[in-house]
Amino acid sequence: MIGRICGSSIPVARWLTMPKVLVSDPIDQVGLDILSQVAQVDVKTGLSPSELAQIIGEYDALMLRSGTRVTAEVIEAGQKLRIIGRAGVGVDNVDVPAATRRGIVVVNSPEGNTIAAAEHTLAMMLSLSRHIPDANASTKSGGWDRKSFVGTEVYKKTLGVVGLGKIGSHVATVAKAMGMKLLAYDPFISAERAEQIGARLVELDILFQEADYITLHIPKTPETANLINAETLAKMKPTTRIINCARGGVINEQALADAIAAGKIGGAALDVYDQEPLQADSPLRALGKNLILTPHLGASTTEAQVNVAVDVAEQIRDVLLGLPARSAVNIPGLYPDILEKLRPYLQLAETLGNLLSQVAGGRLEQLTVRLQGELAAQQSQPIVVAALKGLLTQALRERVNYVNAMIEAKERGIRIIETRDESVRDDYAGGSLQLVATGSNGEHRVMGALLGDGEIRITNVDEFPVNVPPSRYMLFTRHRDMPGIIGKIGSLLGSFNVNIASMQVGRRIVRGDAVMVLSLDDPLPEGILAEITKVAGISDAYTVVL
Ligand SMILES: NC(=O)C1=CN([C@@H]2O[C@H](COP(=O)(O)OP(=O)(O)OC[C@H]3O[C@@H](n4cnc5c(N)ncnc54)[C@H](O)[C@@H]3O)[C@@H](O)[C@H]2O)C=CC1
Ligand SMILES: O=C(O)C(=O)COP(=O)(O)O
């Protein structure tokens, strides 16, 4: 389906320069309306990865559900892409590592369709228990068969929940209210949390052996792929019924079909499949009344589709406006509330990282990020990411951002060490941040802090104390502390019509080695650096652009 959603009240001239968003799966109109506030919106569904790759290059954002596969090829073709928004939970149809490497933020809607999926699961469990789809089909086709569809009750039966997350725990809560006993398996959930829901946390084998119903609410990962297979099916009771409204691929579909056909399993209800759409020749299609199949409907309610459309469209809008996304799956620890709280420190870290890359020069092998004083109590991950972004800015320019800074650093073999030292007491209430780079030019360090009003201060360059605000153009010299040298540098810059905004000298001992830091109003003209290094007493001089 091809269609362009035009913003009704946007002047054509502005509309033509607005970012472009491609919507490649059916998304509720409310989401399209939100996107249209800030972007040109094209709706093109049913595209194959190669078809998507052919057109994605003109888009700044992509919004999808589970029907679109975003391969590395699509990511590579999406040279303008800034954000991929998944209107749902699972992002396994997106090559997230490839997007991260490209600095593309991937967002989802973690809770927008939780109730929908849980209720679909419960509907599938009860339909399976009372043969509702087959009884319906039989009656509609003229039958009145009250013998073939005798079912079973779920009351006092044992439900085994694999994955006690948002959906699994809602299913468990409702099932408990229906009088079911609850077992759960989830390696990342505490026994206390399970008990709060009324479930007993057990090992998977115990769950397989004891459950009358097994419901899966897990992502597809290397650990969960083929979790239900011939071997694990053999551990279950021959009356056990399996429901999967999570992800295809966690069940070996051939093994399940064989077990149902052989009467080794009581039945199954599936909403998701290893390959979707389900293949015409799938062994699942040939089975009778003990198997219910739905076409990935878990999130298909009007309420859920409004929820996820609004949630993700707002995040795409925000990112296109330069604001943070609230549910990024590939930015470590950088949630909007954290971002707001740490923003000044992130700017400090990024500035220091940019400065350090130019002070150190050469090939970088290690970065140590040292949070000091009050700053040591803050969450460090976002600060490390911001420092890395700054450190790589000169090399990668706008290609590096908070999404890919960590991965870019690791791909360059830069070891990252993070330390905290709350004992450091300096003049800065918010603490200070020290970055140390080790590489082909030895070890270099910079330190900075925030003043009370949030203004950034560079407080050390290598071993020298300074106290200067960062500025766009800066000149650093290493020299012997001696009378007249400052004047010579000032006169030399003046002779080249370079205006000095501020100048400061950092030294540890009188007439010893020292550093001079100059903030300049303009970039240094060609050739002046060579003239500066000719001044007696100057051992090094370099410029920095922040
Ligand atoms: N059929 C549909 O239309 C829908 C399917 N889903 C899928 O359902 C699944 C669950 O969604 P949510 O509950 O929102 O996710 P969630 O992240 O809240 O819960 C997943 C749970 O699985 C657990 N888990 C991870 N690996 C595990 C393993 N190896 N063994 C046992 N437990 C493991 C996690 O600890 C977590 O508690 C997701 O894969 C999602 O994509 C979600 C919505 C709709
Ligand atoms: O949210 C999920 O993980 C889902 O599987 C929902 O899929 P859908 O958006 O309905 O294609």
XYZ file of C-alpha atoms and ligand atoms in Angstrom:
601
model
C 0.000 0.000 0.000
C 1.393 3.394 -0.998
C 0.200 6.621 0.484
C 1.528 9.980 1.592
C 0.157 11.600 4.699
C 0.362 15.344 4.229
C 0.395 17.665 7.200
C -2.829 19.580 6.642
C -1.823 22.913 8.102
C 1.850 23.058 7.108
C 2.973 25.539 4.435
C 4.235 23.702 1.356
C 7.678 25.335 1.504
C 8.261 24.135 5.054
C 6.679 20.803 4.301
C 9.158 20.217 1.487
C 12.142 20.775 3.817
C 10.767 18.658 6.663
C 12.344 15.321 7.561
C 10.796 12.248 5.990
C 9.380 9.262 7.839
C 8.592 5.918 6.235
C 5.860 3.842 7.873
C 6.283 0.293 6.602
C 3.594 -1.562 8.597
C -0.020 -0.692 9.462
C 0.068 2.002 12.150
C -2.975 3.625 13.751
C -3.858 7.010 12.267
C -3.205 8.731 15.591
C 0.481 7.865 15.183
C 0.580 9.143 11.619
C -0.987 12.417 12.763
C 1.714 12.881 15.399
C 4.446 12.245 12.841
C 2.845 14.666 10.378
C 3.394 17.487 12.860
C 7.140 17.381 12.177
C 7.700 15.297 9.065
C 6.549 14.203 5.668
C 5.016 10.761 6.210
C 4.905 7.989 3.598
C 3.026 4.763 4.290
C 4.411 1.893 2.215
C 3.592 -1.547 3.624
C 4.350 -5.058 2.472
C 7.882 -4.219 1.332
C 10.549 -6.914 1.166
C 13.977 -6.068 2.647
C 15.386 -5.442 -0.822
C 12.451 -3.208 -1.776
C 12.869 -1.338 1.501
C 16.603 -0.947 0.880
C 15.859 0.669 -2.464
C 13.816 3.514 -0.968
C 15.027 3.914 2.627
C 17.875 6.245 1.609
C 15.560 9.255 1.460
C 14.124 8.791 4.943
C 15.191 10.167 8.325
C 13.052 7.749 10.312
C 11.382 4.361 9.890
C 8.330 3.181 11.845
C 7.330 -0.466 11.768
C 5.788 -3.450 13.484
C 6.695 -7.134 13.049
C 5.900 -7.268 9.342
C 9.053 -5.425 8.264
C 12.525 -6.934 8.278
C 15.246 -4.346 8.713
C 18.401 -6.117 7.598
C 21.989 -4.846 7.667
C 21.522 -4.105 3.949
C 18.567 -1.831 4.749
C 20.526 -0.142 7.530
C 23.457 0.469 5.175
C 21.123 1.951 2.569
C 19.478 4.189 5.167
C 22.200 6.827 5.102
C 19.876 9.498 6.497
C 18.226 7.306 9.120
C 18.352 8.703 12.639
C 15.754 6.531 14.333
C 13.901 3.250 13.837
C 10.690 3.021 15.835
C 9.176 -0.388 16.565
C 5.475 0.003 17.466
C 5.512 -2.959 19.792
C 7.926 -4.883 22.011
C 10.093 -7.270 20.030
C 12.854 -5.814 17.887
C 14.169 -9.152 16.596
C 13.080 -8.108 13.077
C 15.583 -5.242 13.227
C 19.358 -5.713 12.935
C 19.920 -3.659 16.083
C 23.736 -4.125 16.182
C 23.939 -2.810 12.606
C 21.751 0.162 13.540
C 23.867 0.820 16.631
C 27.069 0.769 14.598
C 25.514 3.411 12.356
C 24.450 5.521 15.353
C 20.752 4.957 14.608
C 18.654 4.871 17.758
C 16.149 2.012 17.913
C 13.093 2.590 20.107
C 10.095 0.442 20.986
C 6.903 0.531 23.031
C 7.650 -1.790 25.951
C 4.178 -1.686 27.524
C 1.767 -0.502 24.831
C 0.468 -3.957 23.929
C 1.070 -5.905 27.139
C -2.617 -6.319 28.024
C -3.536 -7.221 24.462
C -0.944 -9.995 24.299
C -1.837 -11.299 27.749
C -5.533 -11.428 26.928
C -4.833 -13.172 23.642
C -2.828 -15.757 25.557
C -5.694 -16.353 27.982
C -8.195 -16.549 25.114
C -5.966 -19.130 23.414
C -5.685 -21.171 26.611
C -9.457 -21.283 27.130
C -10.169 -21.868 23.430
C -7.766 -24.792 23.535
C -9.384 -26.182 26.684
C -12.949 -26.038 25.319
C -12.250 -26.615 21.578
C -14.052 -23.356 20.812
C -12.719 -22.758 17.257
C -13.624 -26.278 16.101
C -16.975 -26.280 17.875
C -17.741 -22.952 16.260
C -16.766 -24.228 12.804
C -18.759 -27.426 13.286
C -21.911 -25.626 14.444
C -21.684 -22.978 11.717
C -21.370 -25.685 9.121
C -24.675 -27.206 10.269
C -23.552 -29.574 12.997
C -24.870 -29.984 16.537
C -22.134 -32.102 17.991
C -22.124 -32.141 21.782
C -19.847 -35.132 22.183
C -16.734 -34.325 20.194
C -15.971 -31.083 21.992
C -15.964 -32.106 25.633
C -13.202 -29.978 27.123
C -11.311 -29.538 30.379
C -11.291 -26.892 33.061
C -8.297 -24.731 33.896
C -9.514 -24.407 37.510
C -7.009 -26.023 39.913
C -4.790 -26.955 36.992
C -1.114 -25.926 36.951
C 0.012 -23.168 34.633
C 3.734 -23.003 33.896
C 4.807 -19.497 32.837
C 8.131 -19.308 30.998
C 9.179 -15.654 31.165
C 7.625 -13.726 34.047
C 7.950 -10.280 32.501
C 5.198 -7.793 31.729
C 2.971 -10.134 29.731
C 3.844 -13.329 31.604
C 3.091 -11.757 34.970
C -0.262 -10.368 33.776
C -1.230 -13.786 32.415
C -0.178 -15.345 35.723
C -2.205 -12.852 37.754
C -5.397 -13.501 35.787
C -4.813 -17.264 35.746
C -4.429 -17.215 39.522
C -7.748 -15.447 39.760
C -9.188 -18.321 37.714
C -8.000 -20.767 40.374
C -4.887 -22.032 38.618
C -1.700 -23.038 40.432
C 1.322 -21.170 39.110
C 4.837 -22.302 38.327
C 7.304 -19.945 36.688
C 10.740 -20.148 35.124
C 12.675 -16.960 34.542
C 16.425 -16.738 35.262
C 16.235 -12.973 35.659
C 13.338 -12.779 38.126
C 13.717 -13.214 41.896
C 11.745 -15.793 43.865
C 10.294 -12.883 45.873
C 8.956 -11.249 42.720
C 7.437 -14.562 41.610
C 5.837 -15.016 45.045
C 4.329 -11.526 44.832
C 2.485 -12.760 41.731
C 1.605 -16.029 43.454
C 3.946 -18.170 41.391
C 6.557 -20.659 42.522
C 9.859 -20.160 40.720
C 11.143 -23.568 39.585
C 13.699 -25.024 37.221
C 12.551 -25.489 33.636
C 12.516 -29.276 33.813
C 10.234 -29.201 36.846
C 7.905 -26.825 35.028
C 7.824 -29.075 31.978
C 7.079 -32.139 34.113
C 4.393 -30.622 36.343
C 2.514 -28.065 34.226
C -0.848 -28.834 32.677
C -0.545 -25.670 30.589
C 2.716 -24.030 29.510
C 2.684 -20.461 28.266
C 5.748 -18.808 26.749
C 6.475 -15.103 27.256
C 10.121 -14.843 26.321
C 12.090 -13.062 23.612
C 13.767 -15.134 20.935
C 17.428 -15.301 21.938
C 20.186 -17.887 21.432
C 19.157 -19.293 24.831
C 15.434 -19.510 24.055
C 15.619 -20.700 20.450
C 14.142 -24.199 20.188
C 13.437 -24.248 23.912
C 10.491 -26.522 23.177
C 11.866 -29.435 21.168
C 11.494 -33.207 20.917
C 13.559 -33.724 24.078
C 11.679 -31.220 26.230
C 8.305 -32.230 24.817
C 9.064 -35.787 25.985
C 9.361 -34.487 29.562
C 5.817 -33.163 29.558
C 2.573 -34.939 30.443
C 0.687 -36.304 27.406
C -2.175 -33.991 28.397
C -0.070 -30.832 28.605
C -1.083 -27.970 26.380
C 1.330 -25.305 25.116
C 0.529 -21.686 24.294
C 2.979 -19.448 22.460
C 2.036 -15.809 21.938
C 5.640 -14.617 22.342
C 8.045 -15.394 19.539
C 8.305 -18.021 16.884
C 11.494 -20.020 16.855
C 11.320 -20.825 20.573
C 9.343 -23.938 19.580
C 10.550 -26.553 17.114
C 7.391 -26.669 15.040
C 8.057 -30.054 13.427
C 8.681 -31.663 16.832
C 5.488 -30.112 18.211
C 3.409 -31.296 15.264
C 4.815 -34.795 15.631
C 4.105 -34.856 19.383
C 0.499 -33.696 18.932
C -0.121 -36.153 16.083
C 1.328 -38.980 18.229
C -0.848 -38.030 21.225
C 2.254 -37.223 23.303
C 1.063 -33.641 23.888
C -2.493 -32.542 24.637
C -2.411 -29.673 22.166
C -1.056 -26.222 21.408
C -2.199 -22.718 20.540
C 0.275 -20.651 18.537
C 0.212 -16.994 17.513
C 3.815 -16.677 16.384
C 5.975 -18.786 14.120
C 9.565 -19.442 13.161
C 8.826 -17.962 9.753
C 6.016 -15.484 9.260
C 3.721 -15.571 7.400
C 3.409 -19.299 8.303
C 4.480 -21.344 5.321
C 1.720 -23.026 3.305
C 3.371 -26.407 3.722
C 4.005 -26.028 7.450
C 3.420 -29.303 9.338
C 1.261 -27.276 11.729
C -1.395 -26.639 9.105
C -2.277 -30.316 8.775
C -3.237 -30.936 12.396
C -6.808 -31.191 13.770
C -8.659 -29.885 16.782
C -5.825 -29.967 19.289
C -4.010 -27.141 17.536
C -5.130 -23.520 17.262
C -3.298 -21.112 14.984
C -3.701 -17.328 14.824
C -1.708 -14.985 12.531
C 0.337 -12.984 15.051
C -2.697 -11.255 16.567
C -1.370 -10.833 20.108
C -1.137 -7.051 19.802
C -4.040 -6.635 17.427
C -6.517 -4.708 19.518
C -7.678 -1.169 18.840
C -6.451 -0.097 22.256
C -2.983 -1.603 21.881
C -2.502 -0.194 18.406
C -3.355 3.292 19.601
C -0.996 2.873 22.558
C 2.001 1.739 20.525
C 1.351 4.186 17.689
C 1.310 7.165 20.054
C 4.247 5.898 22.126
C 6.564 5.370 19.173
C 5.393 8.273 17.013
C 6.093 10.634 19.924
C 9.602 9.194 20.279
C 10.291 9.582 16.559
C 8.969 13.143 16.697
C 11.180 13.909 19.697
C 14.335 12.485 18.149
C 13.709 14.381 14.898
C 13.393 17.517 17.060
C 16.724 16.721 18.745
C 15.172 15.505 21.993
C 15.922 12.177 23.727
C 13.853 9.053 23.181
C 12.249 7.478 26.237
C 12.484 3.816 25.221
C 15.726 3.407 23.310
C 16.796 -0.240 23.175
C 20.368 0.540 22.095
C 21.535 3.452 24.256
C 22.968 2.028 27.472
C 21.313 3.534 30.518
C 20.409 6.815 28.854
C 16.782 7.368 29.807
C 15.271 10.867 29.607
C 15.113 11.377 33.360
C 18.743 10.327 33.719
C 19.642 12.439 30.672
C 18.026 15.544 32.112
C 19.735 15.103 35.451
C 23.149 14.385 33.950
C 22.961 16.690 30.925
C 25.507 19.258 32.264
C 27.909 16.444 33.123
C 27.420 14.858 29.704
C 28.376 18.162 28.074
C 31.414 18.367 30.380
C 32.415 14.783 29.522
C 31.966 15.356 25.799
C 33.996 18.592 25.891
C 36.808 16.976 27.862
C 36.808 13.953 25.546
C 37.094 16.207 22.502
C 39.865 18.232 24.176
C 41.750 15.118 25.275
C 41.749 13.599 21.789
C 43.530 16.748 20.550
C 45.861 17.110 23.545
C 46.910 13.459 23.289
C 46.932 13.091 19.520
C 48.164 9.872 17.911
C 46.468 6.486 18.191
C 44.461 5.992 21.389
C 44.655 2.646 23.176
C 42.932 3.315 26.496
C 40.601 5.827 28.066
C 40.206 6.073 31.809
C 37.150 7.960 33.015
C 37.524 9.014 36.637
C 34.494 10.391 38.451
C 35.664 12.415 41.426
C 34.081 13.954 44.510
C 30.322 14.379 44.332
C 30.308 13.202 40.710
C 31.419 9.745 41.865
C 27.905 9.196 43.198
C 26.333 9.683 39.765
C 25.473 6.976 37.221
C 28.657 6.592 35.215
C 27.553 4.793 32.014
C 26.089 7.861 30.262
C 29.134 9.934 31.297
C 31.509 7.329 29.861
C 29.473 7.270 26.633
C 29.574 11.080 26.398
C 33.350 11.134 26.993
C 33.809 8.553 24.238
C 31.621 10.570 21.898
C 33.835 13.583 22.523
C 36.998 11.528 22.165
C 35.895 10.230 18.747
C 34.357 13.458 17.469
C 37.477 14.678 15.659
C 37.826 11.323 13.887
C 34.166 10.548 13.181
C 32.459 13.968 13.285
C 28.664 13.641 13.215
C 28.890 9.889 12.579
C 29.505 9.262 16.278
C 26.750 9.760 18.842
C 25.522 8.372 22.120
C 24.157 5.306 20.321
C 27.366 4.087 18.706
C 30.186 5.721 20.687
C 30.806 2.605 22.810
C 30.744 0.243 19.842
C 32.977 2.560 17.760
C 35.499 2.774 20.589
C 35.573 -0.995 21.035
C 35.969 -1.529 17.297
C 39.024 0.771 17.494
C 40.454 -1.353 20.277
C 40.172 1.436 22.840
C 40.086 -0.099 26.290
C 37.688 1.759 28.584
C 38.354 1.969 32.301
C 35.938 3.641 34.661
C 36.908 4.610 38.184
C 35.332 6.576 40.997
C 37.026 8.445 43.821
C 34.611 10.051 46.240
C 37.491 11.107 48.471
C 38.710 13.769 46.018
C 37.902 17.125 47.513
C 38.229 20.043 45.113
C 36.659 23.458 44.828
C 33.741 22.164 42.816
C 30.534 21.266 44.614
C 29.423 18.900 41.860
C 32.717 17.074 41.833
C 35.103 16.808 38.907
C 35.786 14.569 35.949
C 39.229 13.410 34.867
C 39.930 11.716 31.543
C 43.230 9.958 30.931
C 44.214 8.808 27.458
C 47.016 6.336 26.827
C 48.279 5.750 23.334
C 51.067 6.169 20.810
C 51.946 9.580 22.294
C 52.112 8.317 25.865
C 49.701 9.334 28.604
C 47.772 12.615 28.629
C 45.031 13.796 30.915
C 42.502 16.562 31.198
C 40.210 17.424 34.047
C 37.157 19.602 34.311
C 34.236 20.505 36.481
C 31.015 22.463 36.531
C 30.666 25.801 38.267
C 27.567 26.503 40.315
C 25.731 27.861 37.277
C 26.549 24.746 35.267
C 29.319 26.482 33.302
C 32.094 24.124 32.235
C 35.615 24.747 33.505
C 38.765 23.041 32.246
C 40.786 22.681 35.438
C 43.827 20.629 34.424
C 45.735 19.904 31.242
C 48.194 17.107 31.803
C 49.999 17.888 35.049
C 49.225 21.599 34.968
C 46.396 23.304 36.867
C 44.394 25.794 34.808
C 40.970 27.353 35.154
C 39.536 28.230 31.756
C 36.163 27.905 30.060
C 36.258 25.883 26.852
C 35.995 27.934 23.701
C 35.656 27.062 20.055
C 39.288 27.930 19.209
C 42.010 27.319 21.762
C 45.803 27.450 21.669
C 47.986 25.471 24.068
C 51.700 25.933 24.547
C 54.195 24.046 26.706
C 57.066 26.299 27.755
C 59.586 27.252 30.408
C 58.065 29.677 32.876
C 60.206 32.815 32.305
C 59.674 36.580 32.176
C 58.463 37.982 28.851
C 57.317 34.750 27.212
C 53.639 35.541 27.653
C 54.137 38.945 26.086
C 56.000 37.481 23.128
C 53.146 35.074 22.388
C 50.581 37.829 22.770
C 52.516 40.155 20.433
C 53.017 37.399 17.879
C 49.268 36.605 17.804
C 48.518 40.324 17.569
C 50.814 40.654 14.582
C 48.658 38.022 12.881
C 45.499 39.898 13.908
C 44.414 37.052 16.196
C 42.281 38.335 19.070
C 42.770 36.655 22.463
C 39.584 36.172 24.492
C 41.401 34.846 27.556
C 44.840 33.597 28.496
C 46.004 31.602 31.444
C 49.236 29.985 32.532
C 49.365 26.784 34.511
C 52.549 25.870 36.314
C 53.589 23.738 39.214
C 56.782 25.565 40.205
C 58.073 29.065 39.459
C 60.387 29.169 36.397
C 59.679 25.485 35.806
C 57.700 23.868 33.022
C 54.330 25.451 32.357
C 51.339 25.374 30.052
C 49.637 28.389 28.519
C 46.003 28.147 27.510
C 44.578 30.806 25.235
C 40.964 31.114 24.152
C 40.873 32.763 20.741
C 38.075 34.556 18.933
C 39.201 33.146 15.609
C 40.916 30.067 14.222
C 44.694 30.359 14.075
C 45.892 31.413 10.603
C 48.135 29.009 8.690
C 51.800 29.186 9.625
C 51.428 30.932 12.974
C 51.934 27.740 14.953
C 55.392 27.320 13.380
C 56.247 30.904 14.377
C 55.078 30.253 17.958
C 57.299 27.203 18.342
C 60.307 29.370 17.286
C 59.834 31.598 20.344
C 62.625 30.880 22.867
C 61.335 28.759 25.729
C 58.396 27.289 23.823
C 58.709 23.477 23.648
C 55.348 22.681 22.063
C 52.273 24.426 20.732
C 49.043 23.077 19.362
C 45.560 24.276 18.603
C 42.288 22.746 19.702
C 38.864 23.187 18.111
C 35.940 22.262 20.403
N 2.321 -12.094 19.784
C 2.387 -10.803 19.863
O 1.762 -10.076 19.094
C 3.227 -10.186 20.908
C 4.396 -10.795 21.308
N 5.168 -10.202 22.245
C 6.410 -10.864 22.634
O 6.242 -11.427 23.923
C 7.508 -11.522 24.574
C 7.415 -11.046 26.001
O 7.051 -9.679 25.977
P 7.126 -8.868 27.359
O 6.509 -9.636 28.455
O 6.656 -7.492 27.071
O 8.710 -8.819 27.581
P 9.473 -8.649 28.972
O 10.857 -8.238 28.612
O 8.667 -7.829 29.889
O 9.507 -10.130 29.557
C 10.334 -11.106 28.992
C 10.766 -11.989 30.154
O 11.475 -13.096 29.626
C 12.500 -13.394 30.540
N 13.509 -14.199 29.879
C 14.485 -13.797 29.048
N 15.216 -14.861 28.674
C 14.678 -15.951 29.282
C 14.972 -17.330 29.282
N 16.011 -17.810 28.589
N 14.196 -18.161 30.010
C 13.160 -17.662 30.714
N 12.830 -16.359 30.771
C 13.586 -15.522 30.048
C 13.000 -12.042 30.992
O 13.684 -12.147 32.218
C 11.696 -11.278 31.131
O 11.210 -11.345 32.441
C 8.465 -10.667 23.730
O 9.287 -11.507 22.943
C 7.561 -9.920 22.800
O 8.173 -9.655 21.558
C 4.822 -9.028 22.866
C 3.673 -8.389 22.496
C 2.797 -8.904 21.461
O 5.101 -6.294 20.200
C 5.509 -7.394 19.773
O 6.586 -7.919 20.124
C 4.711 -8.070 18.774
O 5.040 -9.172 18.409
C 3.544 -7.340 18.152
O 3.636 -7.575 16.766
P 2.814 -6.602 15.771
O 3.189 -5.202 16.107
O 1.360 -6.862 16.035
O 3.260 -6.994 14.390
